Amino acid sequence: MFIPSDFVETDLTWLDRLLARDAFVTVVTTGGDGLPQVTLLPVVYRRDGEDILLEGHWARPNPQAGHAGPALVLVHGPHGYVSPGWYPDKEAQARVPTWNYAAAELRGTLEPVTDPDALIGMLDRLSATYEAGVGGDWNLLPIEPRQRRMLGGIIGFRFRAHQTQIKLKLSQNHPEANQHSVIDALSALDSPASHELAQWMRWKLEVPQR
């Protein structure tokens, strides 16, 4: 991922924040024809220091299912348009439209999981995570015989990240007056996505500069 120096972030708590807001990631591998294979799917994220693990599963008919080896995972964050008309110094300096966003790219290794008991454990963690997010109480366990038979329709995976890049393009290359003005403008829009982007900009401004 191309990241100008102003937007590089190395603090992995921002990765925690990205995956807490949206763990529906893009998994990219290389197919037999040399072209990318891509799947969008939910994952369960765990981090212990710099050790990063994602768990999920493919539908067995998916051509990417069962891939073992190098892979790329894209994590998507908030994003939105920024008008140069929002900057208080727009007359004094040349300013152009831009797009603010937060994202991460993880490079690592995929390990397929087909053992039924391991799959059940992964599915239980996945369902527990997302049921809690919607206030639900559905449980996979104890698994029913019909559900166990359905395990044959999926292949699980573990993804272990070896390299992490986090990009926070949140107007850090502008004077603070411009950043605050963009935050105010985004907050005034009738758009939850713009309000979220403004909040991420506030969080970034609160972090002491290294």
Short mmCIF file of C-alpha atoms in Angstrom, two decimals, residues 17 38 70 84 93 97 102 107 110 112 115 121 126-127 131 134-135 149-150 155 192 194 201 204:
data_model
loop_
_atom_site.label_atom_id
_atom_site.label_comp_id
_atom_site.label_asym_id
_atom_site.label_seq_id
_atom_site.Cartn_x
_atom_site.Cartn_y
_atom_site.Cartn_z
CA ARG A 17 -9.90 0.07 16.29
CA VAL A 38 -10.64 -12.08 -3.89
CA PRO A 70 0.97 -16.14 1.05
CA PRO A 84 -10.95 22.55 -0.26
CA GLN A 93 -2.42 28.48 -0.35
CA PRO A 97 -10.19 18.31 -3.15
CA ALA A 102 -8.26 4.97 7.36
CA ARG A 107 0.54 -9.52 4.54
CA LEU A 110 -3.16 -18.58 5.18
CA PRO A 112 -6.65 -23.99 5.78
CA ASP A 115 -10.77 -30.68 11.07
CA GLY A 121 -14.53 -23.94 17.59
CA LEU A 126 -17.42 -16.19 15.00
CA SER A 127 -21.09 -16.50 15.94
CA GLU A 131 -24.33 -12.24 18.07
CA VAL A 134 -26.46 -7.28 17.62
CA GLY A 135 -27.62 -8.13 21.12
CA ARG A 149 -23.19 -32.36 8.45
CA MET A 150 -23.18 -28.82 7.06
CA ILE A 155 -13.29 -24.73 4.71
CA PRO A 192 -23.40 9.16 9.78
CA SER A 194 -19.12 11.80 7.72
CA MET A 201 -9.91 12.89 12.89
CA LYS A 204 -5.90 11.39 15.67
#
